[in-house]
PDB file of C-alpha atoms in Angstrom:
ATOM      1  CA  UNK A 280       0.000   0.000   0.000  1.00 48.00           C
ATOM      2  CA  UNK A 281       1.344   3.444  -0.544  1.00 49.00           C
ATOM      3  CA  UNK A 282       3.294   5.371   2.061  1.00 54.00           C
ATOM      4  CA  UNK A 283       3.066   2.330   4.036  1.00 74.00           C
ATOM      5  CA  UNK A 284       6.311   1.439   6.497  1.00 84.00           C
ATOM      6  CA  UNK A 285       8.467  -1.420   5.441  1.00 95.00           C
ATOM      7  CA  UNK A 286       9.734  -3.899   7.272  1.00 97.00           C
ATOM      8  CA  UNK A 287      11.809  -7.184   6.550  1.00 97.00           C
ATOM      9  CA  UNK A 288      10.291 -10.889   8.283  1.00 98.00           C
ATOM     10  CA  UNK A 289      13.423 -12.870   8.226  1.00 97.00           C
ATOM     11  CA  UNK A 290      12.774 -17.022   8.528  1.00 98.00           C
ATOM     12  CA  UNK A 291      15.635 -19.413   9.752  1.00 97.00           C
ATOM     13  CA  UNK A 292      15.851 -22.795  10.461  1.00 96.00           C
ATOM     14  CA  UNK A 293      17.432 -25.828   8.740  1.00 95.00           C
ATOM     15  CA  UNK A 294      16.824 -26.886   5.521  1.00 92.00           C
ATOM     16  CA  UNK A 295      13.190 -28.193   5.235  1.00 92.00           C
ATOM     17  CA  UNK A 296      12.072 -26.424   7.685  1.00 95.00           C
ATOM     18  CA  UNK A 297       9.530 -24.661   5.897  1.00 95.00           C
ATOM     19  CA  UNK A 298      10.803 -21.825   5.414  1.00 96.00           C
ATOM     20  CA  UNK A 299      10.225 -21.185   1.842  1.00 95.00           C
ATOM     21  CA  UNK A 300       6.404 -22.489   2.328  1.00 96.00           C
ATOM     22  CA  UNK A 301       5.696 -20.077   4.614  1.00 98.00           C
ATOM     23  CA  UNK A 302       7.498 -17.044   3.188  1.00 98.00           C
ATOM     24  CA  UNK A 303       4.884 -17.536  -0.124  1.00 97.00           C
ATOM     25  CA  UNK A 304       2.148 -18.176   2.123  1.00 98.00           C
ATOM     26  CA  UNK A 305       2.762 -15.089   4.040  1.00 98.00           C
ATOM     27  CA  UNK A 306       3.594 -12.917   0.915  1.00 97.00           C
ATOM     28  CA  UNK A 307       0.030 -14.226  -0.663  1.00 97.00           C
ATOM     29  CA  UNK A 308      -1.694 -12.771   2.388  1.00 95.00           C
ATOM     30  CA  UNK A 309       0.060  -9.352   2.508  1.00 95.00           C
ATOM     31  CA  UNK A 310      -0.390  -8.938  -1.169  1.00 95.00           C
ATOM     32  CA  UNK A 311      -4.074  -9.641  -0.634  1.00 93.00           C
ATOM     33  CA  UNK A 312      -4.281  -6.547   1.803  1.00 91.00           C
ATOM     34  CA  UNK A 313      -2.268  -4.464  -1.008  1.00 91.00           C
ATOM     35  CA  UNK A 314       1.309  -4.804   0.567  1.00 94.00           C
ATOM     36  CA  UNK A 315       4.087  -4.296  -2.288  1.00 95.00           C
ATOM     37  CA  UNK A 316       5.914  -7.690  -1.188  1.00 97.00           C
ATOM     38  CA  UNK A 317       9.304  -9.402  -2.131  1.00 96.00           C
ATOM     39  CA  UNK A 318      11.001 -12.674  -1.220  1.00 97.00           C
ATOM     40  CA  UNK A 319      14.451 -12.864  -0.857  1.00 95.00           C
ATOM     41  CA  UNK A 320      15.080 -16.663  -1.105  1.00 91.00           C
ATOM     42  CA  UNK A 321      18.168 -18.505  -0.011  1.00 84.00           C
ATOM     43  CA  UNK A 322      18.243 -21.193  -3.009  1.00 76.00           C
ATOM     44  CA  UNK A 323      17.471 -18.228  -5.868  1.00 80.00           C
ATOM     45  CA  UNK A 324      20.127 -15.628  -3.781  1.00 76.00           C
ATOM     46  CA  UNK A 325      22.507 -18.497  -4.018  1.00 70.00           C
ATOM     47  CA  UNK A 326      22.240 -18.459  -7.540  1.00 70.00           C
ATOM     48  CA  UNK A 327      22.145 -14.749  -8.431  1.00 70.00           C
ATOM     49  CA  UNK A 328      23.908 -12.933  -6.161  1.00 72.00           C
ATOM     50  CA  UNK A 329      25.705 -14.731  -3.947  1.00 65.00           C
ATOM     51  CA  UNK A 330      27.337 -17.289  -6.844  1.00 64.00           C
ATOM     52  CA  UNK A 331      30.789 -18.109  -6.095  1.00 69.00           C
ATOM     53  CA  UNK A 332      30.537 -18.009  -2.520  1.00 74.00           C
ATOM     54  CA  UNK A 333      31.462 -21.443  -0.667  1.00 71.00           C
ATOM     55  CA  UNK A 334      29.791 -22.823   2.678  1.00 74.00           C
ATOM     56  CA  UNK A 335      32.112 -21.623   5.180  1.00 76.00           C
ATOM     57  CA  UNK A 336      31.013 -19.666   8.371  1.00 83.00           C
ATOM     58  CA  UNK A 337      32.597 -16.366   6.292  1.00 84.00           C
ATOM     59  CA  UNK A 338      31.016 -16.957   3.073  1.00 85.00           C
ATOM     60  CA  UNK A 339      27.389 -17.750   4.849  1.00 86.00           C
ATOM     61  CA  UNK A 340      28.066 -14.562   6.864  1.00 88.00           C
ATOM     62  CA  UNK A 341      28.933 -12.686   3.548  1.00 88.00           C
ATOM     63  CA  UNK A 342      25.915 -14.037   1.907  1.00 88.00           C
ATOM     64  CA  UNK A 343      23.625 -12.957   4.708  1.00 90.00           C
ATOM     65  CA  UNK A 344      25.020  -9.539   4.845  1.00 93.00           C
ATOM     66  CA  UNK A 345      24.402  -8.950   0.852  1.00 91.00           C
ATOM     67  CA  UNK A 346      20.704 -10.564   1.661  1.00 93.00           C
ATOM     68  CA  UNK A 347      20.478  -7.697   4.536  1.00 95.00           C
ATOM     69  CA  UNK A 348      21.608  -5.348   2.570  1.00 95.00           C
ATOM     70  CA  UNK A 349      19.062  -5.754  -0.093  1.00 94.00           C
ATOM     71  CA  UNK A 350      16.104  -6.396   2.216  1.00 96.00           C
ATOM     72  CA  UNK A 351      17.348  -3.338   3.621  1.00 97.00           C
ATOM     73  CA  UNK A 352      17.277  -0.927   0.774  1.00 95.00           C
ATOM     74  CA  UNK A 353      13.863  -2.640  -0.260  1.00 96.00           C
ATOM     75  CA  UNK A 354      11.906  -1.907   2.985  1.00 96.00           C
ATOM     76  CA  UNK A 355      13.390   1.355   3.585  1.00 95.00           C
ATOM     77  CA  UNK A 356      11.733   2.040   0.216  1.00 95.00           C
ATOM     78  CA  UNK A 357       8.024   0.714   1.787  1.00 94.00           C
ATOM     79  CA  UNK A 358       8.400  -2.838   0.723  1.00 96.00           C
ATOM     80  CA  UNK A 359       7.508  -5.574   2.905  1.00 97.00           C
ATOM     81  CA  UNK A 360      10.233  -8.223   2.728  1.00 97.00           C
ATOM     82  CA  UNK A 361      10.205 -11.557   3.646  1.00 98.00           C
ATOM     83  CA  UNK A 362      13.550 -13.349   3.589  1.00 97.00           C
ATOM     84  CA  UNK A 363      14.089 -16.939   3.600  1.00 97.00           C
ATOM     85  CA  UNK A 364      17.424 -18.252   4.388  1.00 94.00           C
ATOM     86  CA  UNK A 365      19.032 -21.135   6.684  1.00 94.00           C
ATOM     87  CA  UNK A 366      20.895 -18.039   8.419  1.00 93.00           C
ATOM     88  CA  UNK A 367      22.940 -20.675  10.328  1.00 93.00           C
ATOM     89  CA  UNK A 368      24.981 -18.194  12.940  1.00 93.00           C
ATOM     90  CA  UNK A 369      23.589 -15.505  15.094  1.00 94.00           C
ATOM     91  CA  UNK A 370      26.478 -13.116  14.049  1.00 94.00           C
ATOM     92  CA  UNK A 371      25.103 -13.310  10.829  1.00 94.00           C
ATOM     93  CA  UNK A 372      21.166 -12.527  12.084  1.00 95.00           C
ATOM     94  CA  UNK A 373      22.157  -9.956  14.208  1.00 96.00           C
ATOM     95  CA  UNK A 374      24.066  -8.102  11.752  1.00 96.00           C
ATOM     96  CA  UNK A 375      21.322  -8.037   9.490  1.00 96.00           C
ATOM     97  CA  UNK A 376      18.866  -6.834  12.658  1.00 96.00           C
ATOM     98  CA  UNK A 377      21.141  -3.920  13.111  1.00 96.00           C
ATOM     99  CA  UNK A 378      21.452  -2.874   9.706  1.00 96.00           C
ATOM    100  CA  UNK A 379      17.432  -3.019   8.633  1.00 96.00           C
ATOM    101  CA  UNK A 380      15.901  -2.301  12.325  1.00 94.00           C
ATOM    102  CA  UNK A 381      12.119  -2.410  11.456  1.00 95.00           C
ATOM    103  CA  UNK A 382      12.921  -6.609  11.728  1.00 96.00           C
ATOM    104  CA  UNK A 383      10.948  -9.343  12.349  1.00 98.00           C
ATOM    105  CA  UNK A 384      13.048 -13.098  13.296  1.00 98.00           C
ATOM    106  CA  UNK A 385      11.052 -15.725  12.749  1.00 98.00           C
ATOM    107  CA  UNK A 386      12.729 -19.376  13.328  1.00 98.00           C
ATOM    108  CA  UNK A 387      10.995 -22.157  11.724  1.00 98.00           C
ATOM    109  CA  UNK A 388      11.730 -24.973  14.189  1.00 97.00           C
ATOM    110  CA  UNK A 389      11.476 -28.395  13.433  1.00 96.00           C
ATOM    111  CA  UNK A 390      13.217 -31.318  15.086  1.00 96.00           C
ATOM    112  CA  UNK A 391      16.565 -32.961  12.785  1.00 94.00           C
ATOM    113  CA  UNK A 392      14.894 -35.925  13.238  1.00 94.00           C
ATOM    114  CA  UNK A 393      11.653 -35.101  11.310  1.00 95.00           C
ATOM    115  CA  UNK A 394      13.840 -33.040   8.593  1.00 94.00           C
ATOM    116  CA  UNK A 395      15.411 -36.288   8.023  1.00 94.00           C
ATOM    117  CA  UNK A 396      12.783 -37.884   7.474  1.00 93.00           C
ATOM    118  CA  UNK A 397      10.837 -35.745   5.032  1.00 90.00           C
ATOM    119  CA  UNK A 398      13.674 -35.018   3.385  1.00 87.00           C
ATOM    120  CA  UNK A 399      12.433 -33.443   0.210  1.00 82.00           C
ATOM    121  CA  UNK A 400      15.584 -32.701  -1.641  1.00 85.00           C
ATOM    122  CA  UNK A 401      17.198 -35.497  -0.735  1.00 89.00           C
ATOM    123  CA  UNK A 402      19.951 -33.651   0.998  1.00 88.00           C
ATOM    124  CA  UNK A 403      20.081 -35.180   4.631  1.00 93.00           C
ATOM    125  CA  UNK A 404      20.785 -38.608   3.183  1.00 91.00           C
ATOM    126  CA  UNK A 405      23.529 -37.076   1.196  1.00 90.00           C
ATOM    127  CA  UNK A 406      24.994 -34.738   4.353  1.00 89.00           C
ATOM    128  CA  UNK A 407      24.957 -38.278   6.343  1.00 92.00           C
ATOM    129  CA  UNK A 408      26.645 -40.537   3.631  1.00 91.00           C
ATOM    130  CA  UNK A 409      29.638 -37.320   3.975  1.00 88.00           C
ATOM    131  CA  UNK A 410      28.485 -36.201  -0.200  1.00 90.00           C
ATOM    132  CA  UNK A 411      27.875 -32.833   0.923  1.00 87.00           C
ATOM    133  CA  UNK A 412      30.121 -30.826   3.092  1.00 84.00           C
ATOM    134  CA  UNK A 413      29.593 -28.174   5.655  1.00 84.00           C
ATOM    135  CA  UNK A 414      25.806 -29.322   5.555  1.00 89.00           C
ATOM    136  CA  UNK A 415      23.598 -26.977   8.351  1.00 90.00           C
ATOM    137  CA  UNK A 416      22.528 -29.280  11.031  1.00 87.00           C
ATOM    138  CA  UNK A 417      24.819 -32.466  10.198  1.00 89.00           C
ATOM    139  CA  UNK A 418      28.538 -31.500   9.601  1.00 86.00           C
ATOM    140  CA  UNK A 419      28.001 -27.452  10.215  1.00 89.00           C
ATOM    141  CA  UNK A 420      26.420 -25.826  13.470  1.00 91.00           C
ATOM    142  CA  UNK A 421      22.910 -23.878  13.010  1.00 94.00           C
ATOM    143  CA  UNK A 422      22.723 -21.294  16.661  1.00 95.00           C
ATOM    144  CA  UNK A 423      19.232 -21.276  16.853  1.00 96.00           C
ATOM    145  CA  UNK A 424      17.583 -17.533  17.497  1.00 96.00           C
ATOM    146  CA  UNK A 425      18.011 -16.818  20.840  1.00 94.00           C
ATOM    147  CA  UNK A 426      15.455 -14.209  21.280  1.00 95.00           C
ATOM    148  CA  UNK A 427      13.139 -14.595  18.208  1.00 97.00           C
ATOM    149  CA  UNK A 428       9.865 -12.068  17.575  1.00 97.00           C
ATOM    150  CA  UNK A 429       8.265 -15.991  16.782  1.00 98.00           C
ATOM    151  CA  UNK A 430       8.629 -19.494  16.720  1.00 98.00           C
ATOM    152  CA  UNK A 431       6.594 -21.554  14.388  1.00 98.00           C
ATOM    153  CA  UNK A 432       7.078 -25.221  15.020  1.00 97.00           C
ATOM    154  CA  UNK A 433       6.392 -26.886  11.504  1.00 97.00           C
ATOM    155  CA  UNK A 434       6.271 -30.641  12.819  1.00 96.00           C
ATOM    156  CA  UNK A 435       3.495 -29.643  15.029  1.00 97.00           C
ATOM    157  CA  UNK A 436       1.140 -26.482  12.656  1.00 97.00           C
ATOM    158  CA  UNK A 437       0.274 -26.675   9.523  1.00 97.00           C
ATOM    159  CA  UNK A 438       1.422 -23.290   7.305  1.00 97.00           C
ATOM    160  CA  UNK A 439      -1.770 -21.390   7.789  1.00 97.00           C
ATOM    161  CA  UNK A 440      -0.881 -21.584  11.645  1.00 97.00           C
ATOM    162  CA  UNK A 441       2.191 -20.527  11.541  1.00 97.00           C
ATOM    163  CA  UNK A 442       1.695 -18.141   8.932  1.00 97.00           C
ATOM    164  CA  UNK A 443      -1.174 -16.471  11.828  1.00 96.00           C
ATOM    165  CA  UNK A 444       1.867 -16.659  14.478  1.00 97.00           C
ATOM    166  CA  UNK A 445       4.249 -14.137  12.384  1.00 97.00           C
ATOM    167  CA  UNK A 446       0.452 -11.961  10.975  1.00 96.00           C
ATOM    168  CA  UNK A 447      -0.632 -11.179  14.686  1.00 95.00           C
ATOM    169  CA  UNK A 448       3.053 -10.734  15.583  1.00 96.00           C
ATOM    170  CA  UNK A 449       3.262  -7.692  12.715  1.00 96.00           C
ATOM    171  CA  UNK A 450       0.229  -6.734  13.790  1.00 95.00           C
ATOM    172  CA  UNK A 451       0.940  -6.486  17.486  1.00 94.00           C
ATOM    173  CA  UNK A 452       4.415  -4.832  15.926  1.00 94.00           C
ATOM    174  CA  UNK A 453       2.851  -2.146  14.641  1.00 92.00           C
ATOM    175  CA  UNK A 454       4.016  -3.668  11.349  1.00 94.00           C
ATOM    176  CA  UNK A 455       0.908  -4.466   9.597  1.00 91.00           C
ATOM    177  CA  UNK A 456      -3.192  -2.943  10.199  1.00 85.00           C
ATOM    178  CA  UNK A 457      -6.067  -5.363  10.140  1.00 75.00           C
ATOM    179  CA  UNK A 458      -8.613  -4.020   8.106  1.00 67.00           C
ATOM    180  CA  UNK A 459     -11.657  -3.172   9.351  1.00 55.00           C
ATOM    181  CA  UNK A 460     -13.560  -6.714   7.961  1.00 47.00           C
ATOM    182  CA  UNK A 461     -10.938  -8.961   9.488  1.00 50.00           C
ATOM    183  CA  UNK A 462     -11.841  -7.621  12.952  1.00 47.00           C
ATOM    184  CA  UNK A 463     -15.739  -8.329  12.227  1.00 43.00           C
ATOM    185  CA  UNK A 464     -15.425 -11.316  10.843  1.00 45.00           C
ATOM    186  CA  UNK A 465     -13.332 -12.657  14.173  1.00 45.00           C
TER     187      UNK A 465
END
């Protein structure tokens, strides 16, 4: 909506989590209301702007400071952003909390165990046979939020749960307004 304040959600968690499911789920919403939304994406970053950058703790951090720099520059311009990106190390989120300030952490929890056992991409089974290297939650550390705005658990809500979570946290925020039907219609 015009003139309206931007903000950036930011989902971590491991790989699986979720994260991209709720991101689109949660843009849909806001662009229902009129929000001017964009996703920043770990898997599309990775392959636009952040290509030749390797897995180590500096090259994450790197990548998660170009992400916060974009999401910056995008919500300082009105645009509600909703980044979703493994973010393994709390150096990494914090810097980008600093740098953006109207910031929402969201982490998408859900237990190794269950990752492992969805496994969608098939990447656990390759991170535990030693294929992939530096894999988040197997042979790399993920420091889970510490202080987060929310915590969805995905192993025990389905999307449109979690997705109310972060909506009455934005709301509560000062992020987002209800409009006036969504209050009647509650």
């Amino acid at each position: 909506m015009e003139g309206e304040r931007g903000f950036v959600v930011w989902l971590t968690g491991l790989s699986g989590a979720g994260k991209t499911t709720i991101a689109n789920a949660l843009a849909e919403r806001l662009k229902s209301l009129g929000y001017k939304v964009e996703i920043l994406d770990g898997d599309v970053v990775r392959q636009h702007f952040s290509k030749g950058l390797g897995f180590s703790k500096e090259d994450r951090i790197e990548n998660i400071k170009r992400v916060a720099y974009v999401a910056h520059l995008l919500a300082r311009n009105g645009v509600s952003v909703i980044v979703a990106l493994i973010s393994p190390y709390r150096e990494g989120r914090n810097y980008a909390r600093q740098l953006i300030g109207d910031f929402v952490e969201v982490y998408v929890k859900c237990p190794l165990n269950v990752l492992i056992e969805r496994d969608v991409k098939g990447l656990y089974a390759k991170a535990l046979r030693g294929e992939i290297q530096n894999f988040t939650g197997i042979s790399d550390p993920y420091e889970p939020p510490e202080n987060p705005e929310v915590v969805v658990e995905t192993d025990k809500e389905t999307v449109e749960e979690s997705v109310n979570k972060i909506w009455q946290a934005l709301v509560e925020l000062g992020y987002i307004t209800e409009p006036e039907w969504a209050e009647v219609a509650t």
